[in-house]
Tab-separated table of C-alpha atoms in Angstrom:
chain	number	residue	atom	x	y	z
A	1	UNK	CA	0.000	0.000	0.000
A	2	UNK	CA	2.631	2.559	1.044
A	3	UNK	CA	5.450	1.498	-1.306
A	4	UNK	CA	3.222	1.605	-4.359
A	5	UNK	CA	2.087	5.161	-3.697
A	6	UNK	CA	5.634	6.413	-3.176
A	7	UNK	CA	6.821	4.915	-6.449
A	8	UNK	CA	3.924	6.306	-8.452
A	9	UNK	CA	4.489	9.781	-6.983
A	10	UNK	CA	8.119	9.666	-8.037
A	11	UNK	CA	7.129	9.814	-11.709
A	12	UNK	CA	4.836	12.830	-11.448
A	13	UNK	CA	7.436	15.588	-12.061
A	14	UNK	CA	8.298	13.996	-15.428
A	15	UNK	CA	4.641	13.713	-16.417
A	16	UNK	CA	3.963	17.371	-15.662
A	17	UNK	CA	7.185	18.901	-16.923
A	18	UNK	CA	5.848	19.585	-20.439
A	19	UNK	CA	2.759	21.413	-19.211
A	20	UNK	CA	2.293	25.080	-18.511
A	21	UNK	CA	2.071	25.520	-14.738
A	22	UNK	CA	-0.646	27.868	-13.589
A	23	UNK	CA	-2.126	27.547	-10.087
A	24	UNK	CA	-0.478	26.532	-6.843
A	25	UNK	CA	-1.968	24.637	-3.919
A	26	UNK	CA	-0.674	23.709	-0.489
A	27	UNK	CA	-1.181	20.370	1.243
A	28	UNK	CA	-0.332	21.246	4.833
A	29	UNK	CA	0.681	18.424	7.174
A	30	UNK	CA	1.245	20.588	10.252
A	31	UNK	CA	0.504	24.167	11.255
A	32	UNK	CA	1.210	26.035	14.477
A	33	UNK	CA	0.279	29.464	15.873
A	34	UNK	CA	2.576	32.477	15.891
A	35	UNK	CA	3.599	33.918	19.255
A	36	UNK	CA	4.069	37.485	20.399
A	37	UNK	CA	6.917	39.287	18.599
A	38	UNK	CA	7.262	36.512	15.994
A	39	UNK	CA	8.273	37.692	12.540
A	40	UNK	CA	8.412	35.731	9.312
A	41	UNK	CA	12.178	35.425	9.670
A	42	UNK	CA	12.221	34.314	13.319
A	43	UNK	CA	9.236	31.989	12.896
A	44	UNK	CA	10.736	30.345	9.805
A	45	UNK	CA	14.109	29.905	11.538
A	46	UNK	CA	12.442	28.218	14.531
A	47	UNK	CA	11.017	25.573	12.212
A	48	UNK	CA	14.141	25.136	10.087
A	49	UNK	CA	12.716	27.053	7.107
A	50	UNK	CA	13.701	30.113	5.173
A	51	UNK	CA	11.272	32.957	4.545
A	52	UNK	CA	10.722	31.901	0.931
A	53	UNK	CA	9.610	28.413	2.011
A	54	UNK	CA	7.358	29.841	4.734
A	55	UNK	CA	5.615	32.161	2.280
A	56	UNK	CA	5.160	29.369	-0.263
A	57	UNK	CA	3.443	27.237	2.403
A	58	UNK	CA	1.211	30.139	3.450
A	59	UNK	CA	-0.138	31.997	0.379
A	60	UNK	CA	-1.226	35.502	1.303
A	61	UNK	CA	1.038	35.810	4.332
A	62	UNK	CA	1.968	39.448	5.006
A	63	UNK	CA	5.648	39.523	5.957
A	64	UNK	CA	7.516	40.629	7.983
A	65	UNK	CA	4.838	40.604	10.695
A	66	UNK	CA	2.677	37.658	11.750
A	67	UNK	CA	-0.723	37.612	13.475
A	68	UNK	CA	-0.373	36.385	17.064
A	69	UNK	CA	-2.418	33.216	17.575
A	70	UNK	CA	-2.979	32.575	13.864
A	71	UNK	CA	-1.863	29.181	12.610
A	72	UNK	CA	0.779	29.077	9.889
A	73	UNK	CA	1.763	25.999	7.914
A	74	UNK	CA	5.329	24.805	8.619
A	75	UNK	CA	5.243	21.259	7.234
A	76	UNK	CA	3.653	20.583	3.871
A	77	UNK	CA	3.964	20.376	0.136
A	78	UNK	CA	3.432	23.070	-2.480
A	79	UNK	CA	1.950	21.587	-5.616
A	80	UNK	CA	1.621	23.225	-9.006
A	81	UNK	CA	-1.446	22.161	-10.984
A	82	UNK	CA	-1.220	22.410	-14.785
A	83	UNK	CA	-4.029	24.249	-16.539
A	84	UNK	CA	-4.271	21.291	-18.906
A	85	UNK	CA	-2.168	18.187	-19.257
A	86	UNK	CA	-1.941	15.987	-22.313
A	87	UNK	CA	-0.379	12.693	-21.432
A	88	UNK	CA	0.660	10.438	-24.306
A	89	UNK	CA	2.599	7.726	-22.532
A	90	UNK	CA	2.611	7.100	-18.808
A	91	UNK	CA	4.898	4.660	-17.026
A	92	UNK	CA	3.760	3.691	-13.541
A	93	UNK	CA	6.093	1.577	-11.453
A	94	UNK	CA	4.725	-0.560	-8.618
A	95	UNK	CA	6.480	-2.885	-6.238
A	96	UNK	CA	6.249	-5.798	-8.659
A	97	UNK	CA	5.225	-4.691	-12.186
A	98	UNK	CA	5.626	-1.909	-14.748
A	99	UNK	CA	2.590	-0.921	-16.796
A	100	UNK	CA	2.524	1.330	-19.855
A	101	UNK	CA	-0.735	2.922	-20.943
A	102	UNK	CA	-1.842	5.687	-23.289
A	103	UNK	CA	-4.360	8.278	-22.144
A	104	UNK	CA	-5.349	11.901	-22.429
A	105	UNK	CA	-6.312	13.780	-19.300
A	106	UNK	CA	-7.417	17.364	-18.789
A	107	UNK	CA	-7.127	19.001	-15.398
A	108	UNK	CA	-8.891	22.321	-14.936
A	109	UNK	CA	-7.719	24.851	-12.385
A	110	UNK	CA	-10.219	25.333	-9.567
A	111	UNK	CA	-11.911	28.739	-9.548
A	112	UNK	CA	-11.919	28.608	-5.741
A	113	UNK	CA	-8.505	30.027	-4.961
A	114	UNK	CA	-6.827	30.782	-2.687
A	115	UNK	CA	-7.840	28.240	-0.068
A	116	UNK	CA	-6.672	27.770	3.506
A	117	UNK	CA	-3.920	25.140	3.886
A	118	UNK	CA	-4.955	21.511	4.277
A	119	UNK	CA	-8.495	21.895	2.915
A	120	UNK	CA	-10.009	18.480	2.163
A	121	UNK	CA	-9.260	17.528	-1.447
A	122	UNK	CA	-12.755	16.206	-2.181
A	123	UNK	CA	-14.553	19.441	-1.224
A	124	UNK	CA	-17.438	20.229	-3.577
A	125	UNK	CA	-18.771	23.460	-2.048
A	126	UNK	CA	-16.759	26.519	-1.003
A	127	UNK	CA	-17.303	29.759	0.904
A	128	UNK	CA	-15.215	32.938	0.599
A	129	UNK	CA	-14.371	34.264	4.062
A	130	UNK	CA	-15.261	37.913	4.593
A	131	UNK	CA	-14.406	40.379	7.360
A	132	UNK	CA	-16.245	39.500	10.577
A	133	UNK	CA	-16.999	35.890	9.628
A	134	UNK	CA	-16.934	33.400	12.501
A	135	UNK	CA	-16.967	29.607	12.310
A	136	UNK	CA	-20.333	29.248	14.054
A	137	UNK	CA	-21.920	31.675	11.599
A	138	UNK	CA	-20.514	29.787	8.593
A	139	UNK	CA	-21.698	26.474	10.073
A	140	UNK	CA	-25.210	27.843	10.636
A	141	UNK	CA	-25.348	29.371	7.148
A	142	UNK	CA	-24.642	26.001	5.502
A	143	UNK	CA	-26.337	23.757	8.113
A	144	UNK	CA	-23.168	21.841	8.975
A	145	UNK	CA	-21.724	20.753	12.315
A	146	UNK	CA	-18.545	22.049	13.935
A	147	UNK	CA	-16.982	18.599	13.539
A	148	UNK	CA	-17.652	18.674	9.790
A	149	UNK	CA	-16.283	22.195	9.397
A	150	UNK	CA	-13.053	21.431	11.279
A	151	UNK	CA	-12.640	18.097	9.494
A	152	UNK	CA	-12.864	19.772	6.080
A	153	UNK	CA	-10.708	22.744	7.163
A	154	UNK	CA	-8.083	21.267	9.534
A	155	UNK	CA	-5.827	24.339	9.483
A	156	UNK	CA	-8.461	26.381	11.356
A	157	UNK	CA	-7.798	26.202	15.083
A	158	UNK	CA	-10.284	25.204	17.758
A	159	UNK	CA	-10.846	28.818	18.829
A	160	UNK	CA	-11.666	29.801	15.226
A	161	UNK	CA	-9.265	32.714	15.477
A	162	UNK	CA	-7.603	32.146	12.118
A	163	UNK	CA	-10.056	32.037	9.188
A	164	UNK	CA	-8.275	34.164	6.561
A	165	UNK	CA	-10.299	36.927	4.937
A	166	UNK	CA	-10.315	36.544	1.159
A	167	UNK	CA	-9.622	32.779	1.285
A	168	UNK	CA	-12.042	29.956	0.554
A	169	UNK	CA	-13.053	27.371	3.146
A	170	UNK	CA	-14.865	24.100	2.526
A	171	UNK	CA	-18.530	23.885	3.545
A	172	UNK	CA	-19.508	20.554	1.976
A	173	UNK	CA	-17.924	17.269	0.920
A	174	UNK	CA	-19.390	14.117	-0.666
A	175	UNK	CA	-21.367	11.996	1.758
A	176	UNK	CA	-21.944	14.804	4.253
A	177	UNK	CA	-25.281	14.849	6.089
A	178	UNK	CA	-26.659	18.328	6.737
A	179	UNK	CA	-29.472	19.208	9.080
A	180	UNK	CA	-31.939	22.060	8.625
A	181	UNK	CA	-31.315	25.054	10.872
A	182	UNK	CA	-33.330	25.257	14.070
A	183	UNK	CA	-34.395	28.294	16.101
A	184	UNK	CA	-32.468	27.131	19.187
A	185	UNK	CA	-29.389	29.286	18.542
A	186	UNK	CA	-29.241	32.619	20.412
A	187	UNK	CA	-28.433	35.764	18.475
A	188	UNK	CA	-25.056	36.282	20.159
A	189	UNK	CA	-22.354	33.647	20.308
A	190	UNK	CA	-24.077	31.138	18.022
A	191	UNK	CA	-24.583	28.560	20.794
A	192	UNK	CA	-27.610	26.995	22.427
A	193	UNK	CA	-28.831	28.023	25.862
A	194	UNK	CA	-28.191	24.487	27.124
A	195	UNK	CA	-24.542	24.701	26.111
A	196	UNK	CA	-24.173	28.180	27.589
A	197	UNK	CA	-25.515	27.026	30.954
A	198	UNK	CA	-23.391	23.885	30.869
A	199	UNK	CA	-20.223	25.917	30.288
A	200	UNK	CA	-21.251	28.640	32.781
A	201	UNK	CA	-23.047	26.783	35.594
A	202	UNK	CA	-23.033	29.771	37.962
A	203	UNK	CA	-25.132	31.802	35.521
A	204	UNK	CA	-28.318	30.134	36.798
A	205	UNK	CA	-31.314	28.935	34.803
A	206	UNK	CA	-32.611	32.477	34.322
A	207	UNK	CA	-29.121	33.934	33.842
A	208	UNK	CA	-29.551	35.833	37.113
A	209	UNK	CA	-25.972	34.923	38.024
A	210	UNK	CA	-24.388	36.830	35.141
A	211	UNK	CA	-22.193	39.753	36.185
A	212	UNK	CA	-21.770	42.956	34.228
A	213	UNK	CA	-18.318	43.357	32.648
A	214	UNK	CA	-17.376	39.746	33.493
A	215	UNK	CA	-16.395	37.186	30.873
A	216	UNK	CA	-18.555	34.150	30.068
A	217	UNK	CA	-17.534	31.061	28.100
A	218	UNK	CA	-19.123	30.724	24.635
A	219	UNK	CA	-16.987	27.931	23.151
A	220	UNK	CA	-14.808	25.030	24.316
A	221	UNK	CA	-11.860	23.233	22.802
A	222	UNK	CA	-12.496	19.809	21.283
A	223	UNK	CA	-10.787	16.960	23.073
A	224	UNK	CA	-8.488	16.566	20.084
A	225	UNK	CA	-8.367	17.008	16.308
A	226	UNK	CA	-6.667	14.436	14.116
A	227	UNK	CA	-5.833	13.386	10.594
A	228	UNK	CA	-5.004	9.906	9.297
A	229	UNK	CA	-2.411	9.647	6.534
A	230	UNK	CA	-1.716	7.115	3.802
A	231	UNK	CA	1.976	6.707	4.623
A	232	UNK	CA	3.419	5.653	7.980
A	233	UNK	CA	5.245	8.953	8.554
A	234	UNK	CA	2.187	11.252	8.384
A	235	UNK	CA	2.684	12.177	4.755
A	236	UNK	CA	0.600	11.562	1.662
A	237	UNK	CA	-3.152	11.783	1.316
A	238	UNK	CA	-5.186	12.666	4.408
A	239	UNK	CA	-7.894	9.993	4.540
A	240	UNK	CA	-9.751	11.022	7.708
A	241	UNK	CA	-9.931	14.388	9.465
A	242	UNK	CA	-12.031	14.700	12.600
A	243	UNK	CA	-12.519	16.829	15.695
A	244	UNK	CA	-13.453	14.693	18.715
A	245	UNK	CA	-15.503	16.548	21.307
A	246	UNK	CA	-15.116	16.426	25.066
A	247	UNK	CA	-17.819	14.776	27.190
A	248	UNK	CA	-18.083	11.909	24.714
A	249	UNK	CA	-16.614	8.431	24.647
A	250	UNK	CA	-14.627	9.290	21.547
A	251	UNK	CA	-15.475	8.254	18.006
A	252	UNK	CA	-15.075	5.394	15.536
A	253	UNK	CA	-13.542	6.146	12.139
A	254	UNK	CA	-13.192	3.801	9.171
A	255	UNK	CA	-9.705	3.736	7.661
A	256	UNK	CA	-10.746	1.794	4.524
A	257	UNK	CA	-7.223	0.343	4.268
A	258	UNK	CA	-6.004	3.848	3.383
A	259	UNK	CA	-4.253	4.905	6.603
A	260	UNK	CA	-0.809	4.015	7.934
A	261	UNK	CA	-0.357	6.794	10.518
A	262	UNK	CA	-2.286	9.333	12.555
A	263	UNK	CA	-1.343	12.845	13.636
A	264	UNK	CA	-3.010	14.941	16.334
A	265	UNK	CA	-2.686	18.740	16.274
A	266	UNK	CA	-1.246	20.515	19.355
A	267	UNK	CA	-4.491	22.160	20.498
A	268	UNK	CA	-6.962	20.075	22.487
A	269	UNK	CA	-8.493	19.462	25.896
A	270	UNK	CA	-7.633	15.783	26.533
A	271	UNK	CA	-6.284	15.419	30.096
A	272	UNK	CA	-2.482	15.192	29.781
A	273	UNK	CA	-2.986	15.047	26.015
A	274	UNK	CA	-3.063	11.224	26.008
A	275	UNK	CA	-5.184	9.581	23.289
A	276	UNK	CA	-6.134	5.912	23.080
A	277	UNK	CA	-6.340	4.157	19.699
A	278	UNK	CA	-8.341	0.936	19.548
A	279	UNK	CA	-7.929	-1.300	16.467
A	280	UNK	CA	-10.887	-3.206	14.972
A	281	UNK	CA	-10.968	-5.810	12.237
A	282	UNK	CA	-14.042	-4.516	10.370
A	283	UNK	CA	-15.587	-1.097	9.574
A	284	UNK	CA	-17.733	0.501	12.248
A	285	UNK	CA	-15.475	-0.804	15.036
A	286	UNK	CA	-16.851	-4.324	14.720
A	287	UNK	CA	-15.404	-7.813	14.362
A	288	UNK	CA	-12.238	-8.804	16.190
A	289	UNK	CA	-10.575	-6.351	18.543
A	290	UNK	CA	-6.784	-6.149	18.436
A	291	UNK	CA	-6.072	-4.007	21.481
A	292	UNK	CA	-4.758	-0.505	22.088
A	293	UNK	CA	-1.951	1.833	21.232
A	294	UNK	CA	-1.472	5.367	22.524
A	295	UNK	CA	-0.442	8.717	21.120
A	296	UNK	CA	-0.526	12.336	22.241
A	297	UNK	CA	-1.079	15.805	20.829
A	298	UNK	CA	1.474	17.188	18.388
A	299	UNK	CA	2.699	13.665	17.546
A	300	UNK	CA	2.847	11.482	14.435
A	301	UNK	CA	1.939	7.909	15.397
A	302	UNK	CA	2.722	4.943	13.175
A	303	UNK	CA	-0.245	2.585	13.311
A	304	UNK	CA	-0.178	-1.050	14.303
A	305	UNK	CA	0.802	-3.302	11.351
A	306	UNK	CA	1.170	-0.112	9.264
A	307	UNK	CA	-2.577	-0.230	8.593
A	308	UNK	CA	-2.714	-3.677	6.968
A	309	UNK	CA	-4.660	-5.719	9.516
A	310	UNK	CA	-7.592	-3.531	10.567
A	311	UNK	CA	-10.308	-1.440	8.921
A	312	UNK	CA	-11.448	0.933	11.667
A	313	UNK	CA	-10.221	2.768	14.755
A	314	UNK	CA	-11.867	4.000	17.911
A	315	UNK	CA	-10.174	7.064	19.423
A	316	UNK	CA	-10.788	8.737	22.767
A	317	UNK	CA	-9.069	10.520	25.648
A	318	UNK	CA	-7.735	7.813	27.974
A	319	UNK	CA	-4.670	6.940	30.009
A	320	UNK	CA	-2.770	3.720	29.315
A	321	UNK	CA	-2.490	2.863	33.012
A	322	UNK	CA	-6.290	2.803	33.308
A	323	UNK	CA	-7.174	0.500	30.397
A	324	UNK	CA	-8.483	-3.015	30.882
A	325	UNK	CA	-5.438	-4.652	29.277
A	326	UNK	CA	-3.075	-2.935	31.705
A	327	UNK	CA	-5.317	-3.924	34.594
A	328	UNK	CA	-5.597	-7.505	33.364
A	329	UNK	CA	-9.387	-7.461	33.152
A	330	UNK	CA	-9.704	-8.053	29.384
A	331	UNK	CA	-7.877	-9.731	26.534
A	332	UNK	CA	-7.661	-8.794	22.868
A	333	UNK	CA	-7.823	-11.063	19.837
A	334	UNK	CA	-4.542	-12.406	18.487
A	335	UNK	CA	-2.958	-10.768	15.457
A	336	UNK	CA	-4.262	-12.456	12.287
A	337	UNK	CA	-1.795	-14.358	10.142
A	338	UNK	CA	-2.946	-12.575	6.976
A	339	UNK	CA	-3.702	-8.958	6.172
A	340	UNK	CA	-7.339	-7.877	6.064
A	341	UNK	CA	-6.476	-5.129	3.581
């Protein structure tokens, strides 16, 4: 799975070299916020980059100054998409065979540029961010959930402090389920009264406990936000992107034999940042259970068997010392002799 993709990718520069290069896109693997007094030069140096590389990874960046708290891409790939590509003979090398085929392919530049780094590649509906836009307002406008919005736009941080004005974000992808808007959202903050009272318990049912000129909470960090990658070193195609909320028992995601590693962004509310990964034989976290591994925020984690012997994962905040295997109260199924992928 992983070797084949690497070898195919190695031929792409030769296939595209005869085409006129028009538009550029960024596939961001990791972004991080700028701190106070950071400049393009100091920020790039911290991450082993030069200013030219930093600006290529972050189209629209306004050097020399950076916006404190805004995420900037520091690990990623800049791709150049040809306006049209005519391909007369293509050689694709796999781990065991070489195949020659003849085809003609036309690739049209997307009209939705620029986009924020890391935007899901299968997006089919876009929204141009304007001054004053907030994530909750965009979600309400297109009847999508916060989890969907952050999954399709992984470069946007949990506080929604870094949507870039004049850039497109994704507001729909194939297979997404949208729900009609309901009148339960208050005018200010874009949250329900139930959530407001849950996050501010001293406010009281009638809000009699609110104090003038005192801050109230109107949003909370997700437990963690992750992406699964095709290769084992958190590179290649992002197959899953998800924000897992606190006060849940985590979530099950199907890897579809397309994930060899998982990466969790630095921001999140998991206690101690520890995240449990549970491996399941079949989609939907069913079939045989092959036990746990653990990762943490801001870490690339190579998956068990490099992704070959399971088809779904369950992820949640949990400590290794507290799981049933460590306590000796459960046993997992033995590793299968053959791959399931």
